[in-house]
Amino acid sequence: MVRAVAAVEMLATCALSRADSVAAFAHDGALSSWEVFGQQLVTGLSNGMIIALIAIGYTMVYGIIELINFAHGDLCMLGAFFALTVVGALGVDQWGGAGGTAGLVMVLVGTAAFCGSLNWSINWLAYRPLRKASKLSLLVSAIGASFILVNLGLFWGGLPMDVFAGGTSSAAPKAFPALVSSDPAAQIGDVIYSRTDFLVLCVTLPLMVALTYLVRYTKLGKAMRAVAQNPTAAALMGIDVERVIGATFFIGGALGGFATVVYSLYNQTVSFQMGYRMGMDAFIAAVLGGIGNLPGAVLGGLLIGLIRSMSDGYIEARWTNTVVFGILILILVFRPSGLLGAKLREKV
Amino acid sequence: MRAPRKMPWKMALALIALAMVPVVEPSLPQRLAISEPMTDVFVYAILGMALNVITGFTGLLNLGVAAFAAIGAYVFAISTCEIYPFQLGFWPALALTMAVGALAGFALGAPTLRVRGDYLAIVTLGFGEIVKDVLVNLDSITKGTQGINPLPPPTVFGAELGSRGQYWLLLAFVVVVFAGARSLERSRVGRAWLSIREDELASRAMGIRPDHAKMLAFATCASLAALAGALTASRLSSSGEPSNYDFQVSVLALCIVIVGGIGSVRGVLLGAIVMVGMNSIVLVKLTEMIGNTDSAGASRLAETHGMERVWVFITTWAQNVLLSPTNWKFLLFGLALVLMMMFRPQGILPPRAEHEAPPEDEGTGPAPAKGAAP
């Protein structure tokens, strides 16, 4: 009995001390000015655009073969390592001026091509043989692919190059050189819109517009929509379904490649474990917007970026992941079709 | 329904061999000592059998089984550790852990009954992440990343067990859980699980209530996983830090079930021996044998040119990274999953069919989601 009382007392003290510290934090860290809010807004929107670009890769693949492509985040991680290797091998960070801009474009396009081809190959090797298998076998295979990519990242980080700190500690996070300075591009009060924020916008927005055009107005886009609706009927209409699926993986991967370079420039560090976090954020964004729905992925990405930065600012950074995963669970349980998605038919 | 099969002599032989390991070990060279990592195999075997209840029998993919192990480890640690006022004995604490685990299973199971297939997998994954983060963040109760320690050693009839005794205790737990899982499989509720896996609609028509059965599967899985977590904590005399129960652990448990044979209890034992044996014994021993990495390579690299430079580059890389077998762990997990799905989705030791099922289409995946293919 005495023990039980002591236990209750202890739990109560713990709970109270938590409540105190939260109150104290809210008092110090509360956004008393709109400027802090504005800064969180800028960070949230920039991160959100990057998340959205990765989320498109999830949503396209899900739309077409109903696979949660678990390896997508880790594909982006390898893309970051590829970009870092190119930058280190060619010394792109030393080019400066117009050369620097050209170098940046080269790194962006190169990484996109790398990620696109890698995604295409993963589809060919790991998913294509399972077309007739159940959705769950496909998901398990994707988890396996994700772990293989993580391990490749671990190996890659051990390359004895300067950018990888000589490769002595392959698991440690690596610094990504600042190819774009983080000087303010615009400033209102204390809210800084930096050049990296501007870069994020310059890369992500045109890509989203181009993708929308591709899906809506080109022959390939029409084929993709057809396969997403009904692969068998599409095949009967003379569409090469495997080719369309391959193209979807390539495009999704390439967008992830662009996104990962921007992500690395924006956050200035890469590690072999970053793929899981990036991938989960993007996946949650895709689900939030309604998986399979392109505008939904963008909306979801922006929302997740904002939620993350506001939670960092208003709640506490260490609770941000809990908040984001909580949102994921709530959506999957109560509104699996997401914000913009069509009501899913249950296929029993 | 037939009478439970007698224990096959092969299995009895294997059991005796395993039980002899700590007896024979002191006379063997240090390098061959495996009783310590073997306890890892035992704990993962229990975790694998826990996952098998929900993923193998019932056909619901659970990617958050590590969260239940974490809950088990922390409940056990809090109820036994001397810095907390409870200080229960080993057995009452274990009973409490399993009860709390079952409640946690209900807590996750109840709201997710309507979520299916791959979405359920993601919900369980999110649950795992949340549990891990909450354990880190509630540091006034859980001591954050330090973990809770020291925990008292397990006792049997009042006698404290040494390392050899703990080995046998864990082995005994594996045997008990194995027997339990086998008889559950043949029980009324077990057959309900299997029928839900095969066809939920048909089993509903036969009078089975899928919601009840699924909740029971969640609770059983969670309770057994909590047991595995508590046994780990007891063996290490510490709850361990929350990141010891991350997604990797859930995936290792999934690998065990899939490699062994999804839905097959014998298969899960084999899977635990193969996967955890590779991970905790073979890779670790290889790393010990190969020895330290050479960090001088990076400086030599600057002095060399041409082909020699390429050679030094590759050898330095190999020495730094590739020659450390523990660095191959994720590749092992990943390849296990991808290759099994491709070439042998039913696992090494698939469940024996009680009554012959009609032949399936070529290329159909493992049992859980038959009919879920679009």
XYZ file of C-alpha atoms in Angstrom:
722
model
C 0.000 0.000 0.000
C 2.791 2.370 0.957
C 4.513 1.409 -2.267
C 1.424 2.140 -4.302
C 1.065 5.585 -2.731
C 4.715 6.321 -3.399
C 4.271 5.212 -6.991
C 1.294 7.462 -7.556
C 3.207 10.309 -5.974
C 6.149 9.734 -8.255
C 4.020 9.635 -11.383
C 2.222 12.769 -10.278
C 5.483 14.633 -9.732
C 6.720 13.540 -13.133
C 3.541 14.728 -14.775
C 3.615 18.029 -12.925
C 7.250 18.706 -13.741
C 6.427 18.068 -17.399
C 3.541 20.467 -17.255
C 5.770 23.086 -15.603
C 8.496 22.815 -18.176
C 5.996 22.976 -21.016
C 4.439 26.079 -19.500
C 7.850 27.676 -19.017
C 8.799 26.876 -22.582
C 5.570 28.263 -23.923
C 6.257 31.433 -21.999
C 9.817 31.914 -23.293
C 9.421 30.479 -26.738
C 5.924 31.636 -27.527
C 5.820 33.540 -30.771
C 5.325 36.947 -29.300
C 6.075 38.622 -32.599
C 4.786 37.956 -36.054
C 8.372 37.916 -37.281
C 9.195 34.633 -35.625
C 5.978 33.289 -37.071
C 6.931 34.635 -40.491
C 10.321 32.974 -40.328
C 8.773 29.624 -39.400
C 6.369 30.122 -42.285
C 9.219 30.645 -44.760
C 11.134 27.619 -43.487
C 7.991 25.527 -43.456
C 7.005 26.438 -46.996
C 10.501 25.823 -48.380
C 10.793 22.453 -46.674
C 7.233 21.756 -47.725
C 8.042 22.324 -51.410
C 10.920 19.837 -51.144
C 8.749 17.298 -49.333
C 6.077 17.791 -51.990
C 8.519 17.004 -54.790
C 9.494 13.747 -53.079
C 5.858 12.993 -52.252
C 5.025 13.155 -55.968
C 7.337 10.173 -56.455
C 5.348 8.165 -53.905
C 1.988 9.187 -55.207
C 2.800 8.469 -58.873
C 4.019 4.973 -58.099
C 1.078 4.279 -55.802
C -1.325 5.577 -58.385
C -0.012 3.252 -61.016
C 0.794 -0.048 -59.242
C -0.629 0.465 -55.736
C 2.788 0.057 -54.154
C 4.024 2.097 -51.210
C 7.496 2.493 -52.622
C 9.297 2.242 -49.337
C 12.678 2.615 -50.999
C 11.919 6.079 -52.393
C 13.360 8.012 -49.431
C 16.530 5.954 -49.475
C 16.790 6.444 -53.199
C 16.862 10.174 -52.473
C 19.541 9.572 -49.846
C 21.726 7.857 -52.455
C 21.015 10.794 -54.751
C 22.432 13.138 -52.122
C 25.564 10.979 -51.898
C 25.855 11.038 -55.679
C 25.568 14.826 -55.710
C 28.140 15.119 -52.932
C 30.528 12.845 -54.825
C 30.175 14.872 -58.016
C 30.690 18.114 -56.132
C 33.737 16.681 -54.358
C 35.298 15.062 -57.427
C 34.931 18.102 -59.689
C 35.325 20.745 -57.004
C 32.082 22.412 -58.046
C 32.014 24.455 -54.838
C 35.186 26.284 -56.002
C 33.856 27.295 -59.440
C 32.149 30.541 -58.426
C 30.122 33.012 -60.512
C 28.448 31.799 -63.691
C 30.503 28.605 -63.546
C 29.012 27.901 -60.143
C 25.489 28.272 -61.482
C 26.296 25.990 -64.410
C 27.821 23.517 -61.953
C 24.710 23.602 -59.824
C 22.474 22.932 -62.817
C 24.792 20.095 -63.829
C 24.643 18.542 -60.353
C 20.852 18.873 -60.316
C 20.365 17.261 -63.719
C 22.999 14.606 -63.079
C 21.475 13.588 -59.783
C 18.015 13.514 -61.318
C 19.260 11.220 -64.074
C 21.021 9.038 -61.514
C 17.982 8.720 -59.256
C 15.634 8.188 -62.172
C 17.741 5.376 -63.607
C 18.229 3.808 -60.197
C 14.494 3.875 -59.502
C 13.833 2.393 -62.928
C 16.334 -0.397 -62.233
C 14.871 -1.147 -58.798
C 11.474 -1.491 -60.399
C 12.925 -3.790 -63.037
C 14.829 -5.995 -60.584
C 12.710 -6.080 -57.432
C 9.113 -5.161 -58.292
C 8.531 -6.307 -61.852
C 8.796 -10.022 -60.998
C 6.064 -9.511 -58.380
C 3.394 -7.940 -60.596
C 0.997 -10.807 -59.989
C 1.833 -11.196 -56.305
C -0.161 -9.620 -53.519
C 0.228 -6.001 -52.474
C 1.830 -7.068 -49.227
C 4.581 -9.096 -50.917
C 5.316 -6.049 -53.020
C 5.516 -3.876 -49.906
C 7.844 -6.362 -48.206
C 10.042 -6.350 -51.283
C 10.113 -2.547 -51.204
C 11.172 -2.578 -47.555
C 13.939 -4.970 -48.528
C 15.022 -2.679 -51.363
C 15.056 0.212 -48.915
C 17.428 -1.630 -46.589
C 19.713 -2.556 -49.484
C 19.908 1.103 -50.504
C 20.645 2.156 -46.909
C 23.534 -0.281 -46.867
C 24.829 1.022 -50.193
C 24.733 4.506 -48.665
C 26.771 3.233 -45.738
C 29.371 1.818 -48.117
C 29.348 4.957 -50.239
C 29.960 7.204 -47.236
C 33.186 5.322 -46.598
C 34.819 6.364 -49.886
C 38.167 7.932 -48.983
C 37.298 11.350 -50.421
C 37.625 14.719 -48.735
C 33.884 15.369 -48.941
C 33.338 12.172 -46.976
C 35.867 13.218 -44.321
C 38.406 10.759 -45.741
C 35.931 7.928 -45.378
C 37.174 6.965 -41.920
C 33.715 7.021 -40.435
C 31.256 5.946 -43.058
C 28.225 6.228 -40.780
C 28.822 9.825 -39.667
C 26.785 12.656 -41.246
C 28.682 14.601 -43.938
C 28.605 18.326 -44.514
C 27.231 19.356 -47.909
C 29.143 22.340 -49.353
C 27.096 25.516 -49.716
C 26.843 25.916 -53.495
C 24.335 28.714 -52.931
C 24.968 31.266 -50.214
C 22.330 31.633 -47.562
C 22.435 35.452 -47.794
C 19.045 37.120 -47.719
C 17.398 37.470 -51.111
C 14.612 39.528 -49.590
C 13.925 40.745 -46.085
C 10.829 42.097 -44.410
C 11.528 43.184 -40.857
C 13.474 40.294 -39.343
C 11.960 37.698 -41.616
C 14.649 36.570 -44.018
C 13.881 35.021 -47.360
C 17.293 33.614 -48.155
C 18.818 32.699 -51.496
C 18.496 29.009 -50.652
C 14.772 29.538 -50.063
C 14.652 31.174 -53.481
C 16.569 28.257 -54.997
C 14.012 25.829 -53.566
C 11.233 27.760 -55.279
C 13.170 28.054 -58.575
C 13.716 24.301 -58.742
C 10.484 22.881 -57.384
C 7.838 25.093 -58.963
C 8.862 24.682 -62.644
C 9.189 20.929 -62.128
C 5.676 20.716 -60.745
C 4.330 22.719 -63.658
C 6.221 20.533 -66.125
C 4.927 17.367 -64.494
C 1.347 18.611 -64.596
C 1.780 19.355 -68.291
C 3.297 15.912 -68.896
C 0.531 14.039 -67.116
C -2.311 16.077 -68.607
C -1.311 16.834 -72.158
C 1.235 14.320 -73.450
C 0.730 10.866 -74.850
C 2.846 9.335 -72.103
C 0.760 11.127 -69.484
C -2.420 9.811 -71.024
C -0.944 6.306 -71.021
C -0.005 6.703 -67.363
C -3.511 7.749 -66.428
C -4.908 4.845 -68.404
C -2.646 2.302 -66.698
C -3.484 3.783 -63.307
C -7.180 3.329 -64.000
C -7.070 -0.160 -65.376
C -3.853 -1.886 -66.475
C -5.618 -4.700 -68.290
C -7.823 -2.393 -70.322
C -4.824 -0.185 -71.057
C -2.881 -3.184 -72.314
C -5.811 -4.164 -74.536
C -5.763 -0.671 -76.044
C -2.177 -1.270 -77.126
C -0.373 0.506 -74.305
C 2.908 -1.086 -73.291
C 2.115 -1.258 -69.589
C 5.598 -2.252 -68.441
C 7.134 0.662 -70.336
C 4.674 3.103 -68.780
C 5.362 1.748 -65.300
C 9.091 2.042 -65.952
C 8.649 5.626 -67.122
C 6.657 6.425 -63.987
C 9.435 5.091 -61.798
C 12.002 7.060 -63.795
C 10.094 10.328 -63.544
C 9.305 9.860 -59.856
C 12.926 9.034 -59.142
C 14.191 12.000 -61.164
C 11.943 14.392 -59.236
C 13.311 12.847 -56.057
C 16.812 13.481 -57.411
C 16.112 17.187 -57.928
C 14.512 17.349 -54.511
C 17.378 15.670 -52.710
C 19.980 18.095 -54.095
C 17.862 21.027 -52.998
C 17.248 19.346 -49.658
C 20.980 18.829 -49.112
C 21.735 22.439 -50.078
C 18.996 23.675 -47.797
C 19.908 21.552 -44.771
C 23.658 21.298 -45.541
C 24.155 17.823 -44.184
C 23.673 14.323 -45.551
C 23.841 10.931 -43.876
C 23.013 7.383 -44.853
C 20.069 7.421 -42.485
C 18.433 10.569 -43.845
C 16.360 8.624 -46.352
C 14.043 7.156 -43.753
C 13.078 10.548 -42.341
C 12.793 12.202 -45.764
C 10.825 9.281 -47.093
C 8.432 9.153 -44.153
C 7.731 12.892 -44.342
C 7.042 12.664 -48.033
C 4.958 9.537 -47.697
C 2.878 11.141 -44.945
C 2.441 14.164 -47.205
C 1.247 11.947 -50.040
C -1.232 10.199 -47.736
C -2.410 13.491 -46.260
C -3.138 14.901 -49.686
C -4.725 11.685 -50.905
C -2.358 9.089 -52.281
C -2.435 8.770 -56.038
C -3.418 12.421 -56.422
C -0.730 14.818 -57.743
C -2.123 18.171 -56.492
C -2.835 16.356 -53.236
C 0.832 15.443 -52.874
C 1.839 19.085 -53.289
C -0.785 20.277 -50.827
C 0.209 17.543 -48.374
C 3.885 18.408 -48.742
C 3.268 22.074 -47.975
C 1.081 21.171 -45.010
C 3.626 18.730 -43.575
C 6.407 21.295 -44.026
C 4.316 23.905 -42.224
C 3.231 21.516 -39.472
C 6.843 20.522 -38.882
C 8.133 24.073 -38.641
C 5.218 25.276 -36.505
C 5.613 22.287 -34.197
C 9.344 23.066 -33.959
C 8.456 26.648 -33.061
C 5.364 26.297 -30.913
C 5.529 22.877 -29.294
C 9.042 21.474 -29.098
C 11.323 20.133 -31.783
C 11.586 16.753 -30.082
C 7.829 16.232 -30.288
C 7.611 17.101 -33.987
C 7.989 13.535 -35.219
C 5.335 12.359 -32.806
C 2.974 15.046 -34.100
C 3.618 14.141 -37.729
C 3.226 10.396 -37.191
C 0.123 11.055 -35.126
C -1.361 12.902 -38.093
C -0.483 9.969 -40.334
C -2.298 7.496 -38.089
C -5.341 9.734 -37.679
C -5.658 10.146 -41.438
C -5.214 6.483 -42.228
C -7.779 5.512 -39.612
C -10.417 8.174 -40.194
C -9.969 9.394 -43.757
C -7.759 6.995 -45.712
C -8.550 8.805 -48.940
C -6.754 11.931 -47.676
C -7.779 15.530 -48.236
C -8.147 15.517 -52.012
C -8.276 11.814 -52.817
C -11.301 10.094 -54.211
C -13.055 7.653 -51.939
C -11.119 4.405 -52.174
C -12.981 1.344 -53.172
C -12.195 -1.575 -50.898
C -10.951 -4.424 -52.957
C -11.730 -7.541 -50.981
C -8.989 -31.824 -35.929
C -6.355 -34.340 -35.074
C -4.428 -35.021 -31.902
C -1.296 -32.923 -31.345
C 1.656 -34.454 -33.099
C 4.376 -36.014 -30.998
C 7.574 -34.052 -30.724
C 9.761 -35.173 -33.622
C 13.092 -36.654 -32.597
C 15.004 -34.154 -34.751
C 13.625 -31.302 -32.741
C 14.360 -33.039 -29.440
C 17.928 -33.601 -30.579
C 18.320 -29.946 -31.547
C 16.923 -28.907 -28.183
C 19.389 -31.094 -26.298
C 22.253 -29.752 -28.407
C 21.205 -26.167 -27.659
C 20.859 -26.903 -23.968
C 24.380 -28.381 -23.916
C 26.002 -25.232 -25.354
C 26.815 -23.486 -22.040
C 28.094 -26.762 -20.569
C 30.484 -27.530 -23.400
C 31.529 -23.943 -23.996
C 34.132 -23.414 -21.231
C 36.292 -26.156 -22.737
C 36.261 -24.499 -26.176
C 38.452 -21.588 -27.312
C 37.084 -18.124 -26.527
C 36.475 -17.398 -30.191
C 33.845 -20.114 -30.437
C 31.847 -18.875 -27.437
C 28.308 -18.430 -28.694
C 26.083 -18.747 -25.641
C 25.911 -14.962 -25.226
C 24.704 -14.193 -28.772
C 22.557 -17.337 -28.730
C 20.358 -15.663 -26.111
C 19.786 -12.984 -28.762
C 18.548 -15.714 -31.078
C 16.164 -16.948 -28.372
C 14.706 -13.522 -27.690
C 14.251 -12.842 -31.406
C 12.670 -16.263 -31.824
C 10.023 -15.221 -29.293
C 9.611 -11.868 -31.052
C 9.314 -13.676 -34.374
C 6.668 -16.032 -33.009
C 4.809 -13.002 -31.658
C 4.853 -11.357 -35.088
C 3.884 -14.656 -36.675
C 0.612 -14.659 -34.745
C -0.546 -11.475 -36.409
C 1.310 -11.478 -39.719
C 1.525 -15.225 -40.280
C -1.728 -16.563 -38.851
C -4.022 -13.577 -39.294
C -2.405 -12.052 -42.363
C -2.067 -8.487 -41.065
C 1.349 -7.011 -41.823
C 2.715 -5.409 -38.634
C 5.767 -3.173 -38.983
C 5.730 -1.960 -35.387
C 6.328 -5.103 -33.372
C 9.433 -3.520 -31.842
C 7.182 -0.982 -30.128
C 5.517 -3.740 -28.144
C 8.928 -5.100 -27.188
C 9.892 -1.593 -26.064
C 6.738 -1.291 -23.990
C 7.505 -4.671 -22.460
C 11.101 -3.772 -21.677
C 10.141 -0.461 -20.058
C 7.217 -1.849 -18.063
C 9.444 -4.641 -16.812
C 12.272 -2.231 -16.010
C 10.037 0.251 -14.196
C 8.366 -2.468 -12.157
C 11.615 -4.127 -11.050
C 14.294 -1.417 -10.953
C 15.384 -0.290 -7.517
C 15.047 3.416 -8.369
C 11.275 3.027 -8.684
C 8.938 2.309 -5.797
C 7.382 -0.872 -7.239
C 10.247 -3.371 -7.087
C 8.248 -6.411 -8.071
C 9.880 -9.800 -8.305
C 10.859 -11.332 -11.655
C 7.738 -13.436 -12.189
C 5.083 -10.916 -11.067
C 6.817 -8.280 -13.193
C 6.762 -10.614 -16.173
C 3.046 -11.256 -15.687
C 2.397 -7.522 -15.407
C 4.455 -6.897 -18.546
C 2.471 -9.382 -20.568
C -0.804 -7.925 -19.317
C 0.251 -4.364 -20.182
C 1.496 -5.631 -23.535
C -1.899 -7.159 -24.268
C -3.577 -3.867 -23.352
C -1.213 -2.028 -25.704
C -2.180 -4.512 -28.391
C -5.852 -3.740 -27.817
C -5.061 -0.033 -27.859
C -3.478 -0.306 -31.294
C -5.880 -2.956 -32.576
C -9.187 -1.325 -31.711
C -8.922 1.853 -33.766
C -7.218 0.134 -36.692
C -9.705 -2.669 -37.346
C -11.070 -0.881 -40.384
C -7.662 -0.140 -41.855
C -6.498 -2.818 -44.218
C -3.503 -4.193 -46.038
C -0.632 -1.868 -46.724
C -2.269 1.017 -44.856
C -2.399 -1.065 -41.694
C 1.304 -1.798 -42.118
C 2.012 1.933 -42.216
C -0.188 2.616 -39.178
C 1.766 0.050 -37.172
C 4.999 1.613 -38.392
C 3.812 5.029 -37.209
C 2.803 3.521 -33.876
C 6.331 2.157 -33.488
C 7.874 5.556 -34.186
C 5.542 7.292 -31.749
C 6.253 4.829 -28.940
C 9.986 5.235 -29.471
C 9.800 9.042 -29.483
C 7.549 9.142 -26.441
C 9.966 6.906 -24.541
C 12.829 9.262 -25.396
C 10.886 12.415 -24.608
C 9.245 11.405 -21.323
C 12.692 11.390 -19.793
C 11.498 12.124 -16.273
C 9.942 8.656 -16.203
C 12.000 6.681 -18.689
C 15.406 8.300 -18.148
C 15.418 9.237 -21.851
C 18.294 7.777 -23.819
C 20.076 6.358 -20.762
C 17.638 3.546 -20.255
C 16.608 2.188 -16.872
C 19.172 0.136 -14.977
C 20.303 -1.867 -13.106
C 17.638 -4.548 -13.066
C 17.853 -7.483 -10.659
C 18.709 -10.870 -12.205
C 15.837 -13.313 -12.741
C 15.038 -15.694 -9.931
C 13.610 -19.204 -9.953
C 12.125 -20.334 -6.615
C 14.042 -17.586 -4.873
C 17.435 -18.488 -6.340
C 19.144 -15.909 -8.545
C 20.206 -17.198 -11.923
C 23.728 -16.794 -13.275
C 24.480 -16.382 -16.964
C 24.188 -20.120 -17.586
C 20.878 -20.265 -15.755
C 19.568 -17.316 -17.773
C 20.511 -19.105 -20.969
C 18.441 -22.119 -19.951
C 15.611 -19.926 -18.747
C 15.421 -18.184 -22.139
C 15.591 -21.525 -23.928
C 12.754 -22.748 -21.729
C 10.723 -19.661 -22.634
C 11.289 -20.346 -26.324
C 10.047 -23.911 -25.856
C 6.991 -22.767 -23.918
C 6.090 -20.050 -26.433
C 6.665 -22.501 -29.280
C 4.346 -25.068 -27.740
C 1.832 -22.328 -26.969
C 1.908 -20.988 -30.503
C 1.510 -24.473 -31.962
C -1.508 -25.234 -29.823
C -2.971 -21.765 -30.464
C -2.704 -22.469 -34.169
C -4.875 -25.543 -33.769
C -7.290 -23.977 -31.306
C -10.663 -22.482 -32.112
C -9.332 -18.919 -32.208
C -6.264 -19.983 -34.186
C -8.406 -21.552 -36.878
C -10.475 -18.377 -36.911
C -7.288 -16.373 -37.569
C -6.278 -18.652 -40.428
C -9.713 -18.431 -41.992
C -9.660 -14.620 -41.795
C -6.306 -14.668 -43.527
C -7.646 -16.856 -46.290
C -10.940 -15.055 -46.810
C -12.441 -12.587 -44.392
C -15.821 -12.486 -46.081
C -16.218 -16.251 -46.134
C -15.168 -16.605 -42.519
C -17.694 -13.968 -41.535
C -20.309 -16.016 -43.328
C -19.224 -19.047 -41.296
C -20.027 -17.205 -38.074
C -16.554 -15.959 -37.160
C -16.404 -12.400 -35.896
C -13.313 -10.978 -37.610
C -13.114 -7.949 -35.318
C -12.906 -10.091 -32.187
C -10.409 -12.452 -33.709
C -8.223 -9.629 -34.991
C -8.237 -7.908 -31.602
C -7.180 -11.166 -29.982
C -4.415 -11.555 -32.539
C -3.174 -8.036 -31.808
C -3.258 -8.660 -28.063
C -1.504 -12.027 -28.315
C 1.183 -10.628 -30.579
C 1.713 -7.614 -28.324
C 1.796 -9.699 -25.184
C 4.401 -12.105 -26.569
C 6.464 -9.240 -28.002
C 6.344 -7.545 -24.597
C 7.589 -10.796 -23.094
C 10.500 -10.756 -25.550
C 11.252 -7.153 -24.588
C 11.114 -7.927 -20.870
C 13.425 -10.914 -21.293
C 15.913 -8.758 -23.205
C 15.799 -6.130 -20.480
C 16.285 -8.764 -17.813
C 19.225 -10.308 -19.654
C 20.957 -6.969 -20.227
C 19.985 -5.751 -16.738
C 18.787 -2.562 -18.446
C 15.800 -1.460 -20.442
C 18.251 -0.264 -23.086
C 17.723 3.037 -24.834
C 14.546 3.564 -26.851
C 16.425 3.509 -30.157
C 17.231 -0.153 -29.463
C 13.629 -0.809 -30.445
C 13.524 1.048 -33.737
C 12.240 0.105 -37.164
C 15.292 -2.085 -37.765
C 14.161 -4.465 -35.023
C 10.687 -4.708 -36.501
C 12.195 -5.453 -39.897
C 14.525 -8.073 -38.451
C 11.485 -9.752 -36.874
C 9.733 -9.563 -40.251
C 12.791 -11.099 -41.937
C 12.686 -13.963 -39.427
C 9.046 -14.690 -40.190
C 9.439 -14.372 -43.950
C 12.675 -16.323 -44.270
C 11.401 -19.091 -42.013
C 7.995 -19.381 -43.594
C 5.134 -17.032 -42.991
C 2.537 -18.682 -40.765
C 4.817 -21.563 -39.826
C 5.915 -21.708 -36.188
C 8.746 -24.174 -36.903
C 9.823 -21.945 -39.757
C 10.022 -18.942 -37.469
C 12.434 -20.810 -35.179
C 14.601 -21.651 -38.163
C 14.335 -18.069 -39.414
C 15.503 -16.752 -36.046
C 18.490 -19.071 -36.076
C 19.404 -18.130 -39.658
C 18.822 -14.360 -39.524
C 19.885 -13.535 -35.967
C 22.617 -16.121 -36.176
C 23.990 -14.296 -39.220
C 23.481 -10.874 -37.647
C 24.668 -11.442 -34.087
C 27.075 -14.341 -34.472
C 28.533 -14.719 -37.956
C 28.965 -11.012 -38.776
C 30.231 -10.154 -35.291
C 32.705 -13.047 -35.174
C 33.953 -12.212 -38.663
C 34.492 -8.608 -37.624
C 36.434 -9.749 -34.571
C 38.575 -12.051 -36.705
C 39.371 -9.427 -39.318
C 40.353 -6.893 -36.715
C 40.756 -3.166 -36.820
C 40.462 -0.905 -39.814
C 43.431 0.961 -41.146
C 43.083 4.721 -41.095
C 46.497 5.444 -42.628
C 45.153 4.936 -46.159
C 43.659 8.391 -46.483
C 47.010 10.076 -45.960
C 48.758 7.698 -48.367
C 46.159 8.590 -50.972
C 47.414 12.170 -51.288
C 50.928 11.029 -52.221
C 50.018 8.646 -55.014
C 49.122 9.207 -58.669
C 47.635 7.405 -61.636
C 46.789 3.738 -61.398
C 48.425 3.444 -58.017
C 46.085 6.108 -56.715
C 43.082 4.132 -57.926
C 44.470 1.033 -56.235
C 45.085 2.831 -52.932
C 41.641 4.419 -53.179
C 39.943 1.066 -53.548
C 41.988 -0.754 -50.921
C 41.504 2.040 -48.392
C 37.787 1.962 -49.038
C 37.687 -1.805 -48.724
C 39.635 -1.694 -45.494
C 37.563 1.101 -44.010
C 34.155 -0.164 -44.928
C 33.823 -3.428 -46.771
C 36.055 -5.504 -44.511
C 33.910 -4.725 -41.521
C 31.212 -7.386 -41.814
C 28.831 -5.655 -39.400
C 28.528 -2.980 -42.098
C 26.728 -5.562 -44.245
C 23.843 -5.979 -41.840
C 21.219 -3.950 -43.707
C 22.188 -5.586 -46.982
C 21.567 -8.938 -45.315
C 18.074 -7.913 -44.162
C 17.230 -6.292 -47.480
C 18.439 -9.164 -49.639
C 16.632 -11.651 -47.407
C 13.328 -9.851 -47.969
C 13.719 -9.147 -51.692
C 15.059 -12.575 -52.644
C 12.542 -14.496 -50.556
C 9.660 -12.532 -52.074
C 10.992 -13.242 -55.519
C 12.007 -16.883 -55.322
C 10.386 -18.518 -52.318
C 7.575 -16.388 -50.892
C 6.337 -19.265 -48.759
C 9.632 -19.383 -46.810
C 12.134 -22.153 -46.114
C 9.802 -24.207 -43.931
C 6.270 -23.368 -45.065
C 3.391 -24.417 -42.820
C 2.179 -27.950 -43.415
C -1.206 -27.796 -45.038
C -3.799 -29.316 -42.728
C -6.000 -30.096 -45.656
C -4.839 -29.641 -49.193
C -5.752 -26.271 -50.614
C -6.658 -26.098 -54.287
C -3.620 -25.355 -56.465
C -2.894 -21.657 -56.858
C -1.939 -19.517 -59.786
C 1.738 -19.332 -60.460
C 3.445 -16.394 -58.779
C 0.905 -15.869 -56.031
C 2.550 -14.309 -53.018
C 2.623 -15.615 -49.479
C -0.588 -16.625 -47.836
C -1.614 -13.382 -46.075
C -3.157 -11.401 -48.826
C -4.667 -13.904 -51.121
C -7.351 -12.197 -53.070
C -5.985 -8.759 -52.232
C -4.214 -8.531 -55.558
C -5.915 -6.049 -57.808
